[in-house]
Each structure stands twice: as structure tokens, then as C-alpha cells.
Amino acid sequence: MRTTLPRLLIVIAILLVLLVELRTALAFFGVRVSFTTTIIVGAVVIGLIVLWAVSPTDDRSKE
């Protein structure tokens, strides 16, 4: 695992806040982003971060 579980949870929590605030900021400038799009983008980004976090740090399959 590349990071600890508490750090991973903090990154996910900050990412959720950023997604909501980005949607609000874009709406302020007239760009409409649907709630479904925000959920899908958030799920994909969080999934990628979790995959990165749980992947091994080095390749031990050659041993």
C-alpha cells in the first residue's frame, strides 16, 4: 500500500469538497454541471486514487 488508510480517507474527503465547490463555482459562471455528472466524475477519480493507493510500490513478481 502506497499510503496509510487515514491519509487516503483525508484525500477522499478533500476531493469530495472540491467536487462540490467546483460545481458551485462553475454554476456561478453559467456552466451547468449535472449532479449525475458530478457523481460519476467523483466515483471515477476516487476509484483511481484507491487503485493507486492499494497497488504495490515495487514489482515483486520477478522474485
JSON list of N, CA, C and O in Angstrom, two decimals:
[
{"chain": "A", "resi": 1, "resn": "MET", "atom": "N", "xyz": [0.86, -1.18, 0.00]},
{"chain": "A", "resi": 1, "resn": "MET", "atom": "CA", "xyz": [0.00, 0.00, 0.00]},
{"chain": "A", "resi": 1, "resn": "MET", "atom": "C", "xyz": [0.89, 1.23, 0.00]},
{"chain": "A", "resi": 1, "resn": "MET", "atom": "O", "xyz": [1.86, 1.32, 0.73]},
{"chain": "A", "resi": 2, "resn": "ARG", "atom": "N", "xyz": [0.56, 2.18, -0.85]},
{"chain": "A", "resi": 2, "resn": "ARG", "atom": "CA", "xyz": [1.39, 3.36, -1.02]},
{"chain": "A", "resi": 2, "resn": "ARG", "atom": "C", "xyz": [1.17, 4.41, 0.06]},
{"chain": "A", "resi": 2, "resn": "ARG", "atom": "O", "xyz": [2.00, 5.28, 0.25]},
{"chain": "A", "resi": 3, "resn": "THR", "atom": "N", "xyz": [0.05, 4.37, 0.73]},
{"chain": "A", "resi": 3, "resn": "THR", "atom": "CA", "xyz": [-0.24, 5.35, 1.76]},
{"chain": "A", "resi": 3, "resn": "THR", "atom": "C", "xyz": [-1.03, 4.68, 2.88]},
{"chain": "A", "resi": 3, "resn": "THR", "atom": "O", "xyz": [-1.46, 3.55, 2.75]},
{"chain": "A", "resi": 4, "resn": "THR", "atom": "N", "xyz": [-1.21, 5.40, 3.96]},
{"chain": "A", "resi": 4, "resn": "THR", "atom": "CA", "xyz": [-1.97, 4.84, 5.08]},
{"chain": "A", "resi": 4, "resn": "THR", "atom": "C", "xyz": [-3.46, 5.09, 4.87]},
{"chain": "A", "resi": 4, "resn": "THR", "atom": "O", "xyz": [-3.86, 5.99, 4.11]},
{"chain": "A", "resi": 5, "resn": "LEU", "atom": "N", "xyz": [-4.27, 4.32, 5.56]},
{"chain": "A", "resi": 5, "resn": "LEU", "atom": "CA", "xyz": [-5.72, 4.47, 5.43]},
{"chain": "A", "resi": 5, "resn": "LEU", "atom": "C", "xyz": [-6.21, 5.85, 5.89]},
{"chain": "A", "resi": 5, "resn": "LEU", "atom": "O", "xyz": [-7.04, 6.45, 5.19]},
{"chain": "A", "resi": 6, "resn": "PRO", "atom": "N", "xyz": [-5.72, 6.40, 7.01]},
{"chain": "A", "resi": 6, "resn": "PRO", "atom": "CA", "xyz": [-6.19, 7.74, 7.39]},
{"chain": "A", "resi": 6, "resn": "PRO", "atom": "C", "xyz": [-5.86, 8.81, 6.34]},
{"chain": "A", "resi": 6, "resn": "PRO", "atom": "O", "xyz": [-6.69, 9.68, 6.07]},
{"chain": "A", "resi": 7, "resn": "ARG", "atom": "N", "xyz": [-4.68, 8.73, 5.75]},
{"chain": "A", "resi": 7, "resn": "ARG", "atom": "CA", "xyz": [-4.34, 9.70, 4.70]},
{"chain": "A", "resi": 7, "resn": "ARG", "atom": "C", "xyz": [-5.24, 9.54, 3.49]},
{"chain": "A", "resi": 7, "resn": "ARG", "atom": "O", "xyz": [-5.65, 10.53, 2.88]},
{"chain": "A", "resi": 8, "resn": "LEU", "atom": "N", "xyz": [-5.53, 8.31, 3.13]},
{"chain": "A", "resi": 8, "resn": "LEU", "atom": "CA", "xyz": [-6.41, 8.06, 2.00]},
{"chain": "A", "resi": 8, "resn": "LEU", "atom": "C", "xyz": [-7.81, 8.62, 2.25]},
{"chain": "A", "resi": 8, "resn": "LEU", "atom": "O", "xyz": [-8.41, 9.24, 1.37]},
{"chain": "A", "resi": 9, "resn": "LEU", "atom": "N", "xyz": [-8.32, 8.44, 3.45]},
{"chain": "A", "resi": 9, "resn": "LEU", "atom": "CA", "xyz": [-9.64, 8.98, 3.79]},
{"chain": "A", "resi": 9, "resn": "LEU", "atom": "C", "xyz": [-9.66, 10.50, 3.77]},
{"chain": "A", "resi": 9, "resn": "LEU", "atom": "O", "xyz": [-10.64, 11.11, 3.34]},
{"chain": "A", "resi": 10, "resn": "ILE", "atom": "N", "xyz": [-8.57, 11.12, 4.21]},
{"chain": "A", "resi": 10, "resn": "ILE", "atom": "CA", "xyz": [-8.48, 12.58, 4.18]},
{"chain": "A", "resi": 10, "resn": "ILE", "atom": "C", "xyz": [-8.47, 13.08, 2.75]},
{"chain": "A", "resi": 10, "resn": "ILE", "atom": "O", "xyz": [-9.16, 14.06, 2.41]},
{"chain": "A", "resi": 11, "resn": "VAL", "atom": "N", "xyz": [-7.71, 12.42, 1.88]},
{"chain": "A", "resi": 11, "resn": "VAL", "atom": "CA", "xyz": [-7.67, 12.82, 0.46]},
{"chain": "A", "resi": 11, "resn": "VAL", "atom": "C", "xyz": [-9.05, 12.68, -0.17]},
{"chain": "A", "resi": 11, "resn": "VAL", "atom": "O", "xyz": [-9.50, 13.56, -0.91]},
{"chain": "A", "resi": 12, "resn": "ILE", "atom": "N", "xyz": [-9.75, 11.60, 0.13]},
{"chain": "A", "resi": 12, "resn": "ILE", "atom": "CA", "xyz": [-11.10, 11.41, -0.42]},
{"chain": "A", "resi": 12, "resn": "ILE", "atom": "C", "xyz": [-12.06, 12.47, 0.09]},
{"chain": "A", "resi": 12, "resn": "ILE", "atom": "O", "xyz": [-12.86, 13.03, -0.67]},
{"chain": "A", "resi": 13, "resn": "ALA", "atom": "N", "xyz": [-11.97, 12.81, 1.37]},
{"chain": "A", "resi": 13, "resn": "ALA", "atom": "CA", "xyz": [-12.85, 13.83, 1.94]},
{"chain": "A", "resi": 13, "resn": "ALA", "atom": "C", "xyz": [-12.59, 15.20, 1.30]},
{"chain": "A", "resi": 13, "resn": "ALA", "atom": "O", "xyz": [-13.53, 15.93, 0.96]},
{"chain": "A", "resi": 14, "resn": "ILE", "atom": "N", "xyz": [-11.33, 15.54, 1.12]},
{"chain": "A", "resi": 14, "resn": "ILE", "atom": "CA", "xyz": [-10.99, 16.82, 0.49]},
{"chain": "A", "resi": 14, "resn": "ILE", "atom": "C", "xyz": [-11.45, 16.83, -0.97]},
{"chain": "A", "resi": 14, "resn": "ILE", "atom": "O", "xyz": [-11.96, 17.85, -1.46]},
{"chain": "A", "resi": 15, "resn": "LEU", "atom": "N", "xyz": [-11.31, 15.70, -1.65]},
{"chain": "A", "resi": 15, "resn": "LEU", "atom": "CA", "xyz": [-11.75, 15.61, -3.04]},
{"chain": "A", "resi": 15, "resn": "LEU", "atom": "C", "xyz": [-13.25, 15.81, -3.16]},
{"chain": "A", "resi": 15, "resn": "LEU", "atom": "O", "xyz": [-13.72, 16.49, -4.08]},
{"chain": "A", "resi": 16, "resn": "LEU", "atom": "N", "xyz": [-14.02, 15.25, -2.24]},
{"chain": "A", "resi": 16, "resn": "LEU", "atom": "CA", "xyz": [-15.47, 15.43, -2.28]},
{"chain": "A", "resi": 16, "resn": "LEU", "atom": "C", "xyz": [-15.84, 16.91, -2.11]},
{"chain": "A", "resi": 16, "resn": "LEU", "atom": "O", "xyz": [-16.72, 17.42, -2.82]},
{"chain": "A", "resi": 17, "resn": "VAL", "atom": "N", "xyz": [-15.17, 17.58, -1.20]},
{"chain": "A", "resi": 17, "resn": "VAL", "atom": "CA", "xyz": [-15.43, 19.01, -1.01]},
{"chain": "A", "resi": 17, "resn": "VAL", "atom": "C", "xyz": [-15.07, 19.79, -2.27]},
{"chain": "A", "resi": 17, "resn": "VAL", "atom": "O", "xyz": [-15.82, 20.67, -2.70]},
{"chain": "A", "resi": 18, "resn": "LEU", "atom": "N", "xyz": [-13.93, 19.46, -2.88]},
{"chain": "A", "resi": 18, "resn": "LEU", "atom": "CA", "xyz": [-13.52, 20.15, -4.10]},
{"chain": "A", "resi": 18, "resn": "LEU", "atom": "C", "xyz": [-14.51, 19.94, -5.24]},
{"chain": "A", "resi": 18, "resn": "LEU", "atom": "O", "xyz": [-14.79, 20.87, -6.00]},
{"chain": "A", "resi": 19, "resn": "LEU", "atom": "N", "xyz": [-15.04, 18.74, -5.37]},
{"chain": "A", "resi": 19, "resn": "LEU", "atom": "CA", "xyz": [-16.02, 18.48, -6.42]},
{"chain": "A", "resi": 19, "resn": "LEU", "atom": "C", "xyz": [-17.28, 19.31, -6.24]},
{"chain": "A", "resi": 19, "resn": "LEU", "atom": "O", "xyz": [-17.79, 19.90, -7.20]},
{"chain": "A", "resi": 20, "resn": "VAL", "atom": "N", "xyz": [-17.77, 19.39, -5.02]},
{"chain": "A", "resi": 20, "resn": "VAL", "atom": "CA", "xyz": [-18.98, 20.18, -4.76]},
{"chain": "A", "resi": 20, "resn": "VAL", "atom": "C", "xyz": [-18.71, 21.66, -5.00]},
{"chain": "A", "resi": 20, "resn": "VAL", "atom": "O", "xyz": [-19.52, 22.37, -5.63]},
{"chain": "A", "resi": 21, "resn": "GLU", "atom": "N", "xyz": [-17.59, 22.15, -4.51]},
{"chain": "A", "resi": 21, "resn": "GLU", "atom": "CA", "xyz": [-17.27, 23.57, -4.67]},
{"chain": "A", "resi": 21, "resn": "GLU", "atom": "C", "xyz": [-16.98, 23.93, -6.13]},
{"chain": "A", "resi": 21, "resn": "GLU", "atom": "O", "xyz": [-17.32, 25.02, -6.57]},
{"chain": "A", "resi": 22, "resn": "LEU", "atom": "N", "xyz": [-16.37, 23.01, -6.87]},
{"chain": "A", "resi": 22, "resn": "LEU", "atom": "CA", "xyz": [-16.12, 23.27, -8.29]},
{"chain": "A", "resi": 22, "resn": "LEU", "atom": "C", "xyz": [-17.43, 23.37, -9.05]},
{"chain": "A", "resi": 22, "resn": "LEU", "atom": "O", "xyz": [-17.60, 24.23, -9.91]},
{"chain": "A", "resi": 23, "resn": "ARG", "atom": "N", "xyz": [-18.37, 22.51, -8.72]},
{"chain": "A", "resi": 23, "resn": "ARG", "atom": "CA", "xyz": [-19.69, 22.56, -9.36]},
{"chain": "A", "resi": 23, "resn": "ARG", "atom": "C", "xyz": [-20.38, 23.89, -9.05]},
{"chain": "A", "resi": 23, "resn": "ARG", "atom": "O", "xyz": [-20.98, 24.51, -9.93]},
{"chain": "A", "resi": 24, "resn": "THR", "atom": "N", "xyz": [-20.25, 24.34, -7.81]},
{"chain": "A", "resi": 24, "resn": "THR", "atom": "CA", "xyz": [-20.84, 25.62, -7.42]},
{"chain": "A", "resi": 24, "resn": "THR", "atom": "C", "xyz": [-20.16, 26.78, -8.14]},
{"chain": "A", "resi": 24, "resn": "THR", "atom": "O", "xyz": [-20.83, 27.70, -8.63]},
{"chain": "A", "resi": 25, "resn": "ALA", "atom": "N", "xyz": [-18.85, 26.76, -8.22]},
{"chain": "A", "resi": 25, "resn": "ALA", "atom": "CA", "xyz": [-18.11, 27.83, -8.90]},
{"chain": "A", "resi": 25, "resn": "ALA", "atom": "C", "xyz": [-18.43, 27.86, -10.39]},
{"chain": "A", "resi": 25, "resn": "ALA", "atom": "O", "xyz": [-18.57, 28.94, -10.97]},
{"chain": "A", "resi": 26, "resn": "LEU", "atom": "N", "xyz": [-18.54, 26.70, -11.02]},
{"chain": "A", "resi": 26, "resn": "LEU", "atom": "CA", "xyz": [-18.88, 26.67, -12.43]},
{"chain": "A", "resi": 26, "resn": "LEU", "atom": "C", "xyz": [-20.29, 27.21, -12.66]},
{"chain": "A", "resi": 26, "resn": "LEU", "atom": "O", "xyz": [-20.54, 27.91, -13.65]},
{"chain": "A", "resi": 27, "resn": "ALA", "atom": "N", "xyz": [-21.22, 26.92, -11.77]},
{"chain": "A", "resi": 27, "resn": "ALA", "atom": "CA", "xyz": [-22.59, 27.43, -11.90]},
{"chain": "A", "resi": 27, "resn": "ALA", "atom": "C", "xyz": [-22.60, 28.95, -11.77]},
{"chain": "A", "resi": 27, "resn": "ALA", "atom": "O", "xyz": [-23.41, 29.63, -12.41]},
{"chain": "A", "resi": 28, "resn": "PHE", "atom": "N", "xyz": [-21.70, 29.49, -10.97]},
{"chain": "A", "resi": 28, "resn": "PHE", "atom": "CA", "xyz": [-21.60, 30.95, -10.82]},
{"chain": "A", "resi": 28, "resn": "PHE", "atom": "C", "xyz": [-21.23, 31.61, -12.15]},
{"chain": "A", "resi": 28, "resn": "PHE", "atom": "O", "xyz": [-21.66, 32.72, -12.44]},
{"chain": "A", "resi": 29, "resn": "PHE", "atom": "N", "xyz": [-20.44, 30.91, -12.96]},
{"chain": "A", "resi": 29, "resn": "PHE", "atom": "CA", "xyz": [-20.03, 31.45, -14.26]},
{"chain": "A", "resi": 29, "resn": "PHE", "atom": "C", "xyz": [-20.93, 31.00, -15.40]},
{"chain": "A", "resi": 29, "resn": "PHE", "atom": "O", "xyz": [-20.61, 31.20, -16.56]},
{"chain": "A", "resi": 30, "resn": "GLY", "atom": "N", "xyz": [-22.05, 30.36, -15.07]},
{"chain": "A", "resi": 30, "resn": "GLY", "atom": "CA", "xyz": [-23.02, 29.98, -16.08]},
{"chain": "A", "resi": 30, "resn": "GLY", "atom": "C", "xyz": [-22.81, 28.61, -16.69]},
{"chain": "A", "resi": 30, "resn": "GLY", "atom": "O", "xyz": [-23.49, 28.25, -17.64]},
{"chain": "A", "resi": 31, "resn": "VAL", "atom": "N", "xyz": [-21.87, 27.84, -16.17]},
{"chain": "A", "resi": 31, "resn": "VAL", "atom": "CA", "xyz": [-21.64, 26.48, -16.67]},
{"chain": "A", "resi": 31, "resn": "VAL", "atom": "C", "xyz": [-22.43, 25.52, -15.80]},
{"chain": "A", "resi": 31, "resn": "VAL", "atom": "O", "xyz": [-22.18, 25.41, -14.60]},
{"chain": "A", "resi": 32, "resn": "ARG", "atom": "N", "xyz": [-23.37, 24.84, -16.40]},
{"chain": "A", "resi": 32, "resn": "ARG", "atom": "CA", "xyz": [-24.22, 23.91, -15.65]},
{"chain": "A", "resi": 32, "resn": "ARG", "atom": "C", "xyz": [-23.62, 22.51, -15.70]},
{"chain": "A", "resi": 32, "resn": "ARG", "atom": "O", "xyz": [-23.37, 21.98, -16.78]},
{"chain": "A", "resi": 33, "resn": "VAL", "atom": "N", "xyz": [-23.36, 21.93, -14.55]},
{"chain": "A", "resi": 33, "resn": "VAL", "atom": "CA", "xyz": [-22.88, 20.56, -14.44]},
{"chain": "A", "resi": 33, "resn": "VAL", "atom": "C", "xyz": [-23.92, 19.79, -13.64]},
{"chain": "A", "resi": 33, "resn": "VAL", "atom": "O", "xyz": [-24.25, 20.17, -12.52]},
{"chain": "A", "resi": 34, "resn": "SER", "atom": "N", "xyz": [-24.43, 18.72, -14.23]},
{"chain": "A", "resi": 34, "resn": "SER", "atom": "CA", "xyz": [-25.49, 17.98, -13.55]},
{"chain": "A", "resi": 34, "resn": "SER", "atom": "C", "xyz": [-24.95, 17.23, -12.34]},
{"chain": "A", "resi": 34, "resn": "SER", "atom": "O", "xyz": [-23.75, 16.94, -12.24]},
{"chain": "A", "resi": 35, "resn": "PHE", "atom": "N", "xyz": [-25.87, 16.91, -11.45]},
{"chain": "A", "resi": 35, "resn": "PHE", "atom": "CA", "xyz": [-25.50, 16.17, -10.25]},
{"chain": "A", "resi": 35, "resn": "PHE", "atom": "C", "xyz": [-24.96, 14.79, -10.61]},
{"chain": "A", "resi": 35, "resn": "PHE", "atom": "O", "xyz": [-23.99, 14.31, -10.02]},
{"chain": "A", "resi": 36, "resn": "THR", "atom": "N", "xyz": [-25.57, 14.16, -11.62]},
{"chain": "A", "resi": 36, "resn": "THR", "atom": "CA", "xyz": [-25.13, 12.84, -12.06]},
{"chain": "A", "resi": 36, "resn": "THR", "atom": "C", "xyz": [-23.70, 12.88, -12.60]},
{"chain": "A", "resi": 36, "resn": "THR", "atom": "O", "xyz": [-22.90, 11.99, -12.31]},
{"chain": "A", "resi": 37, "resn": "THR", "atom": "N", "xyz": [-23.38, 13.89, -13.37]},
{"chain": "A", "resi": 37, "resn": "THR", "atom": "CA", "xyz": [-22.03, 14.04, -13.89]},
{"chain": "A", "resi": 37, "resn": "THR", "atom": "C", "xyz": [-21.03, 14.20, -12.77]},
{"chain": "A", "resi": 37, "resn": "THR", "atom": "O", "xyz": [-19.94, 13.62, -12.80]},
{"chain": "A", "resi": 38, "resn": "THR", "atom": "N", "xyz": [-21.38, 14.98, -11.77]},
{"chain": "A", "resi": 38, "resn": "THR", "atom": "CA", "xyz": [-20.50, 15.18, -10.62]},
{"chain": "A", "resi": 38, "resn": "THR", "atom": "C", "xyz": [-20.27, 13.86, -9.89]},
{"chain": "A", "resi": 38, "resn": "THR", "atom": "O", "xyz": [-19.14, 13.55, -9.50]},
{"chain": "A", "resi": 39, "resn": "ILE", "atom": "N", "xyz": [-21.32, 13.07, -9.72]},
{"chain": "A", "resi": 39, "resn": "ILE", "atom": "CA", "xyz": [-21.20, 11.77, -9.04]},
{"chain": "A", "resi": 39, "resn": "ILE", "atom": "C", "xyz": [-20.30, 10.83, -9.84]},
{"chain": "A", "resi": 39, "resn": "ILE", "atom": "O", "xyz": [-19.44, 10.15, -9.28]},
{"chain": "A", "resi": 40, "resn": "ILE", "atom": "N", "xyz": [-20.49, 10.78, -11.16]},
{"chain": "A", "resi": 40, "resn": "ILE", "atom": "CA", "xyz": [-19.70, 9.89, -12.00]},
{"chain": "A", "resi": 40, "resn": "ILE", "atom": "C", "xyz": [-18.22, 10.28, -11.99]},
{"chain": "A", "resi": 40, "resn": "ILE", "atom": "O", "xyz": [-17.34, 9.44, -11.81]},
{"chain": "A", "resi": 41, "resn": "VAL", "atom": "N", "xyz": [-17.95, 11.57, -12.15]},
{"chain": "A", "resi": 41, "resn": "VAL", "atom": "CA", "xyz": [-16.57, 12.04, -12.12]},
{"chain": "A", "resi": 41, "resn": "VAL", "atom": "C", "xyz": [-15.94, 11.76, -10.76]},
{"chain": "A", "resi": 41, "resn": "VAL", "atom": "O", "xyz": [-14.80, 11.29, -10.67]},
{"chain": "A", "resi": 42, "resn": "GLY", "atom": "N", "xyz": [-16.67, 12.01, -9.70]},
{"chain": "A", "resi": 42, "resn": "GLY", "atom": "CA", "xyz": [-16.16, 11.74, -8.36]},
{"chain": "A", "resi": 42, "resn": "GLY", "atom": "C", "xyz": [-15.86, 10.28, -8.13]},
{"chain": "A", "resi": 42, "resn": "GLY", "atom": "O", "xyz": [-14.82, 9.92, -7.57]},
{"chain": "A", "resi": 43, "resn": "ALA", "atom": "N", "xyz": [-16.76, 9.40, -8.59]},
{"chain": "A", "resi": 43, "resn": "ALA", "atom": "CA", "xyz": [-16.55, 7.96, -8.42]},
{"chain": "A", "resi": 43, "resn": "ALA", "atom": "C", "xyz": [-15.34, 7.48, -9.20]},
{"chain": "A", "resi": 43, "resn": "ALA", "atom": "O", "xyz": [-14.55, 6.67, -8.70]},
{"chain": "A", "resi": 44, "resn": "VAL", "atom": "N", "xyz": [-15.17, 7.99, -10.41]},
{"chain": "A", "resi": 44, "resn": "VAL", "atom": "CA", "xyz": [-14.01, 7.58, -11.22]},
{"chain": "A", "resi": 44, "resn": "VAL", "atom": "C", "xyz": [-12.71, 8.06, -10.59]},
{"chain": "A", "resi": 44, "resn": "VAL", "atom": "O", "xyz": [-11.75, 7.29, -10.46]},
{"chain": "A", "resi": 45, "resn": "VAL", "atom": "N", "xyz": [-12.66, 9.31, -10.17]},
{"chain": "A", "resi": 45, "resn": "VAL", "atom": "CA", "xyz": [-11.44, 9.85, -9.57]},
{"chain": "A", "resi": 45, "resn": "VAL", "atom": "C", "xyz": [-11.12, 9.16, -8.25]},
{"chain": "A", "resi": 45, "resn": "VAL", "atom": "O", "xyz": [-9.97, 8.79, -8.00]},
{"chain": "A", "resi": 46, "resn": "ILE", "atom": "N", "xyz": [-12.12, 8.95, -7.42]},
{"chain": "A", "resi": 46, "resn": "ILE", "atom": "CA", "xyz": [-11.88, 8.25, -6.15]},
{"chain": "A", "resi": 46, "resn": "ILE", "atom": "C", "xyz": [-11.45, 6.81, -6.41]},
{"chain": "A", "resi": 46, "resn": "ILE", "atom": "O", "xyz": [-10.54, 6.30, -5.74]},
{"chain": "A", "resi": 47, "resn": "GLY", "atom": "N", "xyz": [-12.05, 6.16, -7.38]},
{"chain": "A", "resi": 47, "resn": "GLY", "atom": "CA", "xyz": [-11.65, 4.80, -7.74]},
{"chain": "A", "resi": 47, "resn": "GLY", "atom": "C", "xyz": [-10.20, 4.74, -8.19]},
{"chain": "A", "resi": 47, "resn": "GLY", "atom": "O", "xyz": [-9.45, 3.84, -7.79]},
{"chain": "A", "resi": 48, "resn": "LEU", "atom": "N", "xyz": [-9.78, 5.70, -9.01]},
{"chain": "A", "resi": 48, "resn": "LEU", "atom": "CA", "xyz": [-8.39, 5.73, -9.45]},
{"chain": "A", "resi": 48, "resn": "LEU", "atom": "C", "xyz": [-7.43, 5.98, -8.30]},
{"chain": "A", "resi": 48, "resn": "LEU", "atom": "O", "xyz": [-6.35, 5.38, -8.23]},
{"chain": "A", "resi": 49, "resn": "ILE", "atom": "N", "xyz": [-7.81, 6.86, -7.38]},
{"chain": "A", "resi": 49, "resn": "ILE", "atom": "CA", "xyz": [-6.95, 7.13, -6.22]},
{"chain": "A", "resi": 49, "resn": "ILE", "atom": "C", "xyz": [-6.83, 5.89, -5.34]},
{"chain": "A", "resi": 49, "resn": "ILE", "atom": "O", "xyz": [-5.75, 5.56, -4.87]},
{"chain": "A", "resi": 50, "resn": "VAL", "atom": "N", "xyz": [-7.94, 5.19, -5.13]},
{"chain": "A", "resi": 50, "resn": "VAL", "atom": "CA", "xyz": [-7.90, 3.98, -4.31]},
{"chain": "A", "resi": 50, "resn": "VAL", "atom": "C", "xyz": [-7.06, 2.90, -5.00]},
{"chain": "A", "resi": 50, "resn": "VAL", "atom": "O", "xyz": [-6.27, 2.22, -4.34]},
{"chain": "A", "resi": 51, "resn": "LEU", "atom": "N", "xyz": [-7.22, 2.74, -6.31]},
{"chain": "A", "resi": 51, "resn": "LEU", "atom": "CA", "xyz": [-6.40, 1.77, -7.03]},
{"chain": "A", "resi": 51, "resn": "LEU", "atom": "C", "xyz": [-4.92, 2.11, -6.92]},
{"chain": "A", "resi": 51, "resn": "LEU", "atom": "O", "xyz": [-4.07, 1.23, -6.74]},
{"chain": "A", "resi": 52, "resn": "TRP", "atom": "N", "xyz": [-4.58, 3.38, -7.06]},
{"chain": "A", "resi": 52, "resn": "TRP", "atom": "CA", "xyz": [-3.19, 3.80, -6.91]},
{"chain": "A", "resi": 52, "resn": "TRP", "atom": "C", "xyz": [-2.69, 3.51, -5.50]},
{"chain": "A", "resi": 52, "resn": "TRP", "atom": "O", "xyz": [-1.57, 3.04, -5.30]},
{"chain": "A", "resi": 53, "resn": "ALA", "atom": "N", "xyz": [-3.53, 3.78, -4.49]},
{"chain": "A", "resi": 53, "resn": "ALA", "atom": "CA", "xyz": [-3.11, 3.65, -3.10]},
{"chain": "A", "resi": 53, "resn": "ALA", "atom": "C", "xyz": [-2.88, 2.19, -2.70]},
{"chain": "A", "resi": 53, "resn": "ALA", "atom": "O", "xyz": [-1.99, 1.91, -1.91]},
{"chain": "A", "resi": 54, "resn": "VAL", "atom": "N", "xyz": [-3.66, 1.28, -3.24]},
{"chain": "A", "resi": 54, "resn": "VAL", "atom": "CA", "xyz": [-3.52, -0.12, -2.83]},
{"chain": "A", "resi": 54, "resn": "VAL", "atom": "C", "xyz": [-2.57, -0.91, -3.71]},
{"chain": "A", "resi": 54, "resn": "VAL", "atom": "O", "xyz": [-2.26, -2.06, -3.40]},
{"chain": "A", "resi": 55, "resn": "SER", "atom": "N", "xyz": [-2.10, -0.30, -4.78]},
{"chain": "A", "resi": 55, "resn": "SER", "atom": "CA", "xyz": [-1.15, -1.02, -5.63]},
{"chain": "A", "resi": 55, "resn": "SER", "atom": "C", "xyz": [0.20, -1.12, -4.94]},
{"chain": "A", "resi": 55, "resn": "SER", "atom": "O", "xyz": [0.58, -0.23, -4.17]},
{"chain": "A", "resi": 56, "resn": "PRO", "atom": "N", "xyz": [0.94, -2.19, -5.20]},
{"chain": "A", "resi": 56, "resn": "PRO", "atom": "CA", "xyz": [2.25, -2.33, -4.56]},
{"chain": "A", "resi": 56, "resn": "PRO", "atom": "C", "xyz": [3.24, -1.28, -5.05]},
{"chain": "A", "resi": 56, "resn": "PRO", "atom": "O", "xyz": [3.13, -0.79, -6.18]},
{"chain": "A", "resi": 57, "resn": "THR", "atom": "N", "xyz": [4.19, -0.95, -4.19]},
{"chain": "A", "resi": 57, "resn": "THR", "atom": "CA", "xyz": [5.15, 0.09, -4.53]},
{"chain": "A", "resi": 57, "resn": "THR", "atom": "C", "xyz": [6.26, -0.39, -5.43]},
{"chain": "A", "resi": 57, "resn": "THR", "atom": "O", "xyz": [6.91, 0.39, -6.09]},
{"chain": "A", "resi": 58, "resn": "ASP", "atom": "N", "xyz": [6.52, -1.70, -5.47]},
{"chain": "A", "resi": 58, "resn": "ASP", "atom": "CA", "xyz": [7.54, -2.23, -6.37]},
{"chain": "A", "resi": 58, "resn": "ASP", "atom": "C", "xyz": [7.05, -3.54, -6.97]},
{"chain": "A", "resi": 58, "resn": "ASP", "atom": "O", "xyz": [6.10, -4.14, -6.51]},
{"chain": "A", "resi": 59, "resn": "ASP", "atom": "N", "xyz": [7.72, -3.98, -8.01]},
{"chain": "A", "resi": 59, "resn": "ASP", "atom": "CA", "xyz": [7.32, -5.19, -8.71]},
{"chain": "A", "resi": 59, "resn": "ASP", "atom": "C", "xyz": [8.04, -6.40, -8.08]},
{"chain": "A", "resi": 59, "resn": "ASP", "atom": "O", "xyz": [9.21, -6.62, -8.31]},
{"chain": "A", "resi": 60, "resn": "ARG", "atom": "N", "xyz": [7.31, -7.18, -7.31]},
{"chain": "A", "resi": 60, "resn": "ARG", "atom": "CA", "xyz": [7.90, -8.35, -6.64]},
{"chain": "A", "resi": 60, "resn": "ARG", "atom": "C", "xyz": [7.57, -9.64, -7.38]},
{"chain": "A", "resi": 60, "resn": "ARG", "atom": "O", "xyz": [7.88, -10.72, -6.91]},
{"chain": "A", "resi": 61, "resn": "SER", "atom": "N", "xyz": [6.93, -9.56, -8.55]},
{"chain": "A", "resi": 61, "resn": "SER", "atom": "CA", "xyz": [6.56, -10.76, -9.27]},
{"chain": "A", "resi": 61, "resn": "SER", "atom": "C", "xyz": [7.75, -11.44, -9.92]},
{"chain": "A", "resi": 61, "resn": "SER", "atom": "O", "xyz": [7.70, -12.60, -10.29]},
{"chain": "A", "resi": 62, "resn": "LYS", "atom": "N", "xyz": [8.86, -10.73, -10.07]},
{"chain": "A", "resi": 62, "resn": "LYS", "atom": "CA", "xyz": [10.06, -11.29, -10.70]},
{"chain": "A", "resi": 62, "resn": "LYS", "atom": "C", "xyz": [10.90, -12.09, -9.71]},
{"chain": "A", "resi": 62, "resn": "LYS", "atom": "O", "xyz": [11.86, -12.74, -10.10]},
{"chain": "A", "resi": 63, "resn": "GLU", "atom": "N", "xyz": [10.60, -12.02, -8.45]},
{"chain": "A", "resi": 63, "resn": "GLU", "atom": "CA", "xyz": [11.40, -12.72, -7.42]},
{"chain": "A", "resi": 63, "resn": "GLU", "atom": "C", "xyz": [11.13, -14.19, -7.41]},
{"chain": "A", "resi": 63, "resn": "GLU", "atom": "O", "xyz": [10.12, -14.70, -7.64]}
]
